Amino acid sequence: MKISVVIPAYNEEENLPEVAARIKEHLPARFERELLFVDDGSRDKTSQVLRELHAQDPTVRYLILSRNFGHQSALRAGLDYASGDCVISMDADLQHPPRLLPELIGHWLNGYDIVYTQRADDERLGWFKRFSSNSFYRLMNYLSSVRFEPGTADYRLLDKRVVEVVRASPDTDLFLRGFVHWVGFRQKRITYVPDARFKGATKYTLRKMVKLALNGITSFSVRPLHFATLAGVSVSGLAFLYALYALYILIFTPDAVPGWASVLVSVLFIGGIQLLVLGIMGEYLGKLFIQAKQRPAYLIRETDAAIPAAPHSAAATGGLEG
Ligand code: UDP
Ligand code: MG
C-alpha cells in the first residue's frame, strides 16, 4: 500500500528540508510512500530546494505551478496528481505536527475514509487568528447547511475513494474544508495541539483569509440570498408604513413640515440595503461567471519526471485558452 503526503508550499525554502525529514521519520516504514510538494508560484528558492530533495530521494516529488494560485488550488493540484491509496495533506511549516501521521494512518487502516484533525484552541496562535477563525466558523455554521467544525484546517487523510470524488468535482474554486464534510463517508476526528511555525512568517495574508471565507460561504450556502430577499421585503414593508404616515400628515395636519431629515434617513437606508443586496447577488453572479469559463484551478510549469504529464481531474483539463 502506498501513502501520499501532499504539501502546498509558498515561499517555504527554509522549512522544506526539515518538513521532508520529519515526515519520513514519522511515516511507518512498511508502506510505500510519496511526498508530493506543490510549489505555489514561490518567489524564493522553494523550487530549487524541491529539485535537490528529489535528487537525493526520488520519493520526494514536486509540482511547480505557473504562478501563485492560492493554497486551496495548490492543494487540489496535489490531490490530482497524488498516486497513493490514501492522501494526507498538511502545511509546509510544521504547524501540522508529523507525529500525528501514524495515528491518521491507523484510523484509515481501521476503515475510516476521512481522518481529519482539529486543533485545540491554542494561546500561541495569537488572538487575531483565533478570533477570525472562530467567527468564521460560527458564521459558516449559521449560514450553511453543512456543519463546519472550528479549527479544522487542511491537515487530513483522505482515502483514495474520496480523492476520486474531489478530482471529479468540476468546481474551479473548490472549498475543500466544506467539501470534505459534505461528501460524507466514514469520518474520524482527532484533536491536537499545533506546533509553532518552524521558520518564516505566515503566508495567509488578511486578504487571502477574507477571500477564503467569502468563498466558503458562497460555495456552501444560498442563505445570504434569502437575507437579501428578507431585507428587501421588510424594508419595503417599513417604507409602505412610512408612506401611510406621510399621507396622514399631509392630509390631516395644516402645516406639513418639510421633514428633510426623515427623507434623508429613509433614502440613505433604502439605498444602503439596495447596495447590500446587489453586492450579495454580485458575489454569486461572479461565482457563476468564473465557473462558466471553466478555467483550470491551476497550471503546472514543471514536475519531477516521474509524475504523469496528463492531469487526472476534470478541472485541470478544462480549456486552457478560455
Ligand atoms: N500556502 C500556499 N499558497 C498561498 C499561501 C499559503 O500554498 O498562497 C501554503 C503555505 O506554504 C503553507 C500553507 O499554505 O504550507 C498554510 O499557510 P500558512 O502556514 O502561511 O498559514 P497559517 O498557518 O498562518 O494559517
Ligand atoms: Mg501555518
Short mmCIF file of C-alpha atoms and ligand atoms in Angstrom, two decimals, residues 91 93 95 197 202, ligand 2:
data_model
loop_
_atom_site.label_atom_id
_atom_site.label_comp_id
_atom_site.label_asym_id
_atom_site.label_seq_id
_atom_site.Cartn_x
_atom_site.Cartn_y
_atom_site.Cartn_z
CA ASP A 91 1.11 22.55 5.69
CA ASP A 93 5.59 24.91 8.16
CA GLN A 95 2.35 23.65 12.43
CA ARG A 197 5.62 27.66 12.67
CA THR A 202 2.51 33.23 7.73
MG MG B 2 0.98 27.83 9.06
#
